[in-house]
XYZ file of C-alpha atoms in Angstrom:
360
model
C 80.565 46.994 -33.325
C 79.720 43.930 -31.156
C 80.301 43.786 -27.397
C 83.063 41.269 -27.917
C 84.968 43.554 -30.315
C 84.483 46.451 -27.983
C 86.093 44.481 -25.110
C 89.071 43.308 -27.245
C 89.686 46.668 -28.942
C 92.719 48.606 -27.812
C 93.843 51.975 -29.098
C 96.854 51.720 -31.308
C 99.746 53.965 -30.231
C 102.368 53.894 -33.012
C 106.100 54.245 -32.282
C 106.082 57.482 -34.185
C 103.271 58.937 -32.090
C 104.896 57.773 -28.871
C 108.171 59.320 -29.871
C 106.316 62.540 -30.780
C 104.703 62.735 -27.376
C 108.010 61.865 -25.653
C 109.767 64.738 -27.494
C 106.996 67.198 -26.703
C 106.800 66.036 -23.106
C 110.584 66.428 -22.661
C 110.361 69.986 -23.995
C 107.519 70.985 -21.739
C 109.134 69.453 -18.652
C 112.402 71.188 -19.444
C 110.603 74.507 -19.853
C 108.591 73.991 -16.780
C 111.803 73.318 -14.787
C 113.334 76.562 -16.104
C 110.173 78.512 -15.295
C 110.091 77.081 -11.761
C 113.689 78.116 -11.150
C 113.018 81.656 -12.311
C 109.838 81.843 -10.148
C 111.901 80.611 -7.099
C 114.541 83.306 -7.837
C 111.908 86.019 -7.839
C 110.400 84.636 -4.659
C 113.475 85.734 -2.739
C 113.339 89.297 -4.134
C 112.397 91.610 -1.225
C 108.698 92.525 -1.244
C 108.756 96.327 -1.034
C 108.085 98.961 -3.714
C 110.966 99.444 -6.149
C 112.236 103.007 -6.785
C 114.153 104.369 -9.724
C 117.945 104.979 -9.305
C 117.429 108.579 -10.345
C 115.243 110.363 -7.716
C 114.014 112.707 -10.412
C 112.679 109.774 -12.360
C 109.193 109.387 -10.934
C 107.843 106.564 -13.190
C 106.255 103.825 -11.145
C 108.346 100.563 -10.670
C 106.623 97.166 -10.540
C 106.399 95.284 -7.240
C 107.606 91.679 -6.661
C 104.046 90.404 -6.972
C 103.553 92.065 -10.329
C 106.870 90.575 -11.629
C 105.892 87.104 -10.358
C 102.484 87.393 -12.125
C 104.175 88.390 -15.368
C 106.699 85.455 -15.038
C 103.945 82.968 -14.468
C 101.919 84.301 -17.433
C 104.785 84.382 -19.802
C 105.952 80.867 -18.639
C 102.543 79.566 -19.416
C 102.676 80.860 -22.863
C 106.215 79.634 -23.398
C 105.237 76.168 -22.238
C 102.382 76.185 -24.721
C 104.777 77.187 -27.547
C 107.302 74.569 -26.489
C 104.488 71.920 -26.582
C 103.545 72.872 -30.199
C 107.132 72.908 -31.268
C 107.768 69.539 -29.622
C 104.654 67.948 -31.261
C 105.381 69.273 -34.760
C 109.108 68.885 -34.610
C 108.972 65.504 -32.901
C 106.386 64.200 -35.389
C 108.738 65.149 -38.244
C 112.012 63.892 -36.589
C 110.348 60.626 -35.584
C 109.181 60.070 -39.113
C 112.759 60.709 -40.368
C 114.200 58.319 -37.854
C 111.679 55.560 -38.412
C 111.762 55.623 -42.130
C 114.282 52.787 -42.398
C 112.032 50.696 -40.124
C 109.068 51.239 -42.483
C 111.251 50.002 -45.356
C 112.139 46.843 -43.381
C 108.518 46.288 -42.396
C 107.443 46.565 -46.157
C 110.137 44.028 -47.062
C 109.062 41.678 -44.315
C 105.464 41.821 -45.606
C 106.591 41.050 -49.135
C 108.580 38.140 -47.762
C 105.564 36.949 -45.821
C 103.551 36.884 -48.983
C 106.071 34.530 -50.722
C 108.321 37.035 -52.521
C 111.988 36.470 -51.580
C 113.765 38.049 -54.561
C 113.768 41.649 -53.125
C 116.360 43.342 -50.932
C 116.201 46.399 -48.686
C 119.767 47.702 -49.462
C 119.581 50.368 -46.804
C 122.385 52.971 -47.115
C 123.558 55.873 -45.140
C 125.275 56.130 -41.722
C 125.918 52.785 -40.022
C 123.557 52.361 -37.057
C 121.125 49.832 -35.669
C 118.816 50.146 -38.592
C 121.459 49.441 -41.236
C 122.629 46.434 -39.252
C 119.025 45.137 -39.090
C 118.637 45.810 -42.756
C 121.795 43.912 -43.810
C 120.888 41.011 -41.498
C 117.378 40.875 -42.959
C 118.871 40.895 -46.580
C 121.261 38.075 -45.632
C 118.261 36.096 -44.278
C 116.320 36.644 -47.503
C 119.291 35.461 -49.523
C 119.616 32.249 -47.509
C 115.794 31.635 -47.631
C 115.691 32.210 -51.322
C 118.547 29.713 -51.941
C 116.893 27.181 -49.554
C 113.485 27.424 -51.162
C 115.031 27.122 -54.707
C 116.950 24.095 -53.492
C 113.834 22.574 -51.972
C 111.867 23.232 -55.178
C 114.463 21.486 -57.273
C 114.617 18.710 -54.710
C 110.810 18.160 -54.797
C 110.731 18.215 -58.606
C 113.639 15.842 -58.944
C 112.478 13.505 -56.183
C 109.065 13.333 -57.931
C 110.747 12.504 -61.153
C 113.132 9.913 -59.724
C 110.417 8.171 -57.729
C 108.106 8.168 -60.666
C 110.689 6.638 -63.091
C 111.018 3.157 -61.545
C 107.195 2.796 -61.364
C 106.846 3.940 -64.940
C 109.448 1.454 -66.059
C 107.838 -1.492 -64.163
C 104.387 -0.491 -65.477
C 105.791 -0.539 -69.109
C 107.346 -3.968 -68.582
C 104.181 -5.317 -67.130
C 102.051 -3.898 -69.856
C 104.304 -5.511 -72.472
C 104.177 -8.849 -70.616
C 100.313 -8.733 -70.425
C 100.030 -7.820 -74.106
C 102.150 -10.825 -75.124
C 102.443 -13.276 -72.180
C 103.428 -16.232 -74.325
C 106.696 -14.704 -75.728
C 107.995 -13.363 -72.397
C 111.241 -14.525 -70.741
C 109.774 -14.700 -67.237
C 113.172 -15.092 -65.355
C 114.603 -12.098 -67.135
C 111.370 -10.119 -66.536
C 111.420 -10.835 -62.918
C 115.155 -9.928 -62.580
C 114.508 -6.553 -64.384
C 111.420 -5.898 -62.129
C 113.481 -6.732 -59.036
C 116.300 -4.396 -60.125
C 113.912 -1.554 -60.891
C 112.002 -2.079 -57.611
C 115.358 -2.061 -55.759
C 116.257 1.168 -57.205
C 112.973 2.662 -55.934
C 113.672 1.228 -52.534
C 117.168 2.608 -52.443
C 115.890 6.104 -53.212
C 113.285 6.010 -50.523
C 115.652 4.693 -47.947
C 118.236 7.454 -48.801
C 115.521 10.112 -48.567
C 114.533 8.785 -45.205
C 118.128 8.842 -44.013
C 118.428 12.469 -45.064
C 115.305 13.356 -43.279
C 116.315 11.502 -40.141
C 119.732 13.261 -40.088
C 117.956 16.602 -40.404
C 115.691 15.930 -37.381
C 117.988 14.477 -34.634
C 121.253 15.083 -32.859
C 123.975 12.450 -33.361
C 125.974 11.127 -30.514
C 129.700 11.348 -31.231
C 132.383 9.084 -29.883
C 136.173 8.760 -30.753
C 136.289 6.690 -34.063
C 139.337 5.696 -36.143
C 138.710 6.513 -39.807
C 141.299 3.935 -40.836
C 139.330 1.202 -38.977
C 136.152 2.363 -40.673
C 137.810 2.163 -44.052
C 139.203 -1.301 -43.391
C 135.813 -2.597 -42.416
C 134.192 -1.242 -45.637
C 137.153 -2.245 -47.823
C 136.029 -5.826 -48.724
C 132.758 -4.757 -50.290
C 134.322 -1.765 -52.023
C 137.133 -3.907 -53.386
C 134.561 -6.376 -54.817
C 132.600 -3.635 -56.479
C 135.813 -2.012 -57.928
C 136.871 -5.436 -59.333
C 133.562 -6.026 -61.055
C 133.761 -2.410 -62.624
C 137.412 -2.818 -63.713
C 138.548 -0.001 -61.448
C 142.024 -0.059 -59.676
C 141.232 0.710 -55.984
C 144.100 1.508 -53.610
C 144.273 2.972 -50.137
C 146.777 4.702 -47.956
C 145.161 4.592 -44.396
C 146.910 6.040 -41.352
C 145.482 6.385 -37.830
C 142.949 9.261 -37.736
C 140.793 9.313 -34.728
C 137.931 11.749 -35.006
C 134.670 12.707 -33.094
C 132.087 10.644 -35.062
C 129.340 7.979 -35.203
C 130.825 4.694 -36.397
C 127.642 3.752 -38.419
C 127.373 7.127 -40.236
C 131.119 7.279 -40.918
C 130.847 3.819 -42.439
C 128.050 5.089 -44.646
C 130.179 8.199 -45.576
C 133.264 6.265 -46.579
C 131.042 3.718 -48.633
C 129.193 6.503 -50.433
C 132.337 8.486 -51.327
C 134.342 5.544 -52.638
C 131.277 3.998 -54.505
C 130.719 7.395 -56.123
C 134.399 7.477 -57.265
C 134.125 3.946 -58.593
C 130.820 4.403 -60.482
C 131.369 7.853 -61.850
C 135.171 8.072 -62.291
C 137.651 6.563 -64.618
C 139.840 3.545 -64.089
C 141.632 4.313 -60.817
C 140.634 5.456 -57.292
C 142.939 6.335 -54.452
C 141.674 6.546 -50.815
C 143.824 8.399 -48.235
C 143.214 8.589 -44.616
C 145.261 11.009 -42.581
C 144.982 12.972 -39.418
C 141.320 14.290 -39.194
C 140.728 13.801 -42.954
C 139.668 11.432 -45.597
C 140.444 11.984 -49.294
C 139.099 10.115 -52.212
C 140.589 10.865 -55.584
C 139.552 9.391 -58.950
C 140.519 10.019 -62.511
C 138.101 10.387 -65.410
C 136.794 13.167 -67.637
C 137.451 16.870 -66.979
C 134.707 18.295 -64.940
C 133.344 21.929 -64.882
C 133.928 23.394 -61.457
C 130.520 25.023 -61.474
C 128.838 21.644 -62.015
C 130.996 20.105 -59.265
C 129.524 22.627 -56.692
C 126.102 21.189 -57.384
C 126.985 17.618 -56.700
C 126.034 17.803 -53.058
C 122.423 18.795 -54.069
C 120.021 15.846 -53.992
C 119.596 14.255 -57.435
C 122.327 16.369 -58.986
C 124.071 13.302 -60.287
C 120.984 12.319 -62.239
C 121.535 15.394 -64.364
C 125.213 14.758 -65.084
C 125.548 10.980 -65.048
C 124.203 7.643 -63.910
C 122.616 7.080 -60.486
C 120.010 8.854 -58.517
C 122.381 11.528 -57.183
C 121.649 11.106 -53.425
C 125.107 9.650 -52.347
C 126.956 12.857 -52.088
C 123.941 14.680 -50.683
C 123.820 12.053 -47.794
C 127.691 12.455 -47.323
C 127.252 16.237 -47.102
C 124.555 15.860 -44.448
C 126.730 13.307 -42.489
C 129.692 15.702 -42.544
C 127.421 18.610 -41.382
C 126.067 16.652 -38.360
C 129.730 15.793 -37.369
C 130.551 19.565 -37.570
C 133.086 18.885 -40.373
C 133.737 20.118 -43.920
C 133.325 18.608 -47.274
C 135.318 19.872 -50.327
C 134.767 18.712 -53.901
C 137.436 19.797 -56.301
C 137.504 19.029 -60.031
C 141.062 17.701 -60.931
C 142.935 19.616 -63.623
C 143.762 16.377 -65.447
C 140.214 15.065 -65.098
C 138.150 13.329 -62.313
C 137.323 14.512 -58.817
C 138.838 14.804 -55.437
C 136.591 14.677 -52.440
C 138.095 15.807 -49.083
C 136.328 15.404 -45.774
C 137.752 17.057 -42.696
C 136.333 16.108 -39.309
C 137.166 17.336 -35.806
C 139.877 15.306 -34.179
C 138.966 13.461 -31.000
C 140.604 14.487 -27.794
C 142.215 11.520 -26.206
C 143.039 11.720 -22.470
C 146.485 10.535 -21.655
């Protein structure tokens, strides 16, 4: 062993060993206290030869010194026995008490190696160890869901970002193979549209990342005012798509960021226009925004996945980042987003935000 390792090496005292020594030490100290009390009691016994109560009994009686000597000798043996009992019993009891902690440690090591599908499932009397076990299992459950979501996100993001480039490459290869028979204006238009799609995906991904890494300053904002500011563009898109768009705005002052809430309203209504049927109704009330569209009957299990990035790509048109961004905006506003499949078809999206406290 090198000098450096000798200098840094420290003896490892496990918790089990320390508990064992503590149990044994406590027994020895308690025994020593009892022995000292007995010794002190005999110290006050008069120091003269003891005689038998019956004068005819001539057997010799022990003196105080002999009794004290016997007490000290037996106390020493008793302390030795107590030390052995404390070490053996303490080692056994400490092992029994720390067994749940060993199970938790083993689970933590498996989790550190990348395995998140196991659970401790500690049973028995409710104590600190079962509380720790349940908390650790809940943490593993959340981590597993998060990693699975991130894996799907990475795979879908790679696919979505690769698709526009593959499409552009195909169009350019065809144009290069037969340049004389190409409709250049149409080709440029299609290239621009495909390129814009890639730009939109990247910008939305950047927005999601930015919202995950910063705090948002919140001020009193009227959702009705935000809706009115976004209405012209939304009405124009609805008219082009042949969708009837109507609104019922009422004053709803919430704690929010004007720019992010404008993005939230735009994304929700655009999602309803692009993926719904022929009618969209937007309602703004106290502390809430409700966007309802008609359309095909949706599976509730599928609806629950719409807030995952790129989910819409698996169930319809678009790159599926609009509702993911809405969900993140709602989260930074400390609000709640609910997506409910309508019984008669279509989707109802409800956003509930904390109301602003206005001083009067």
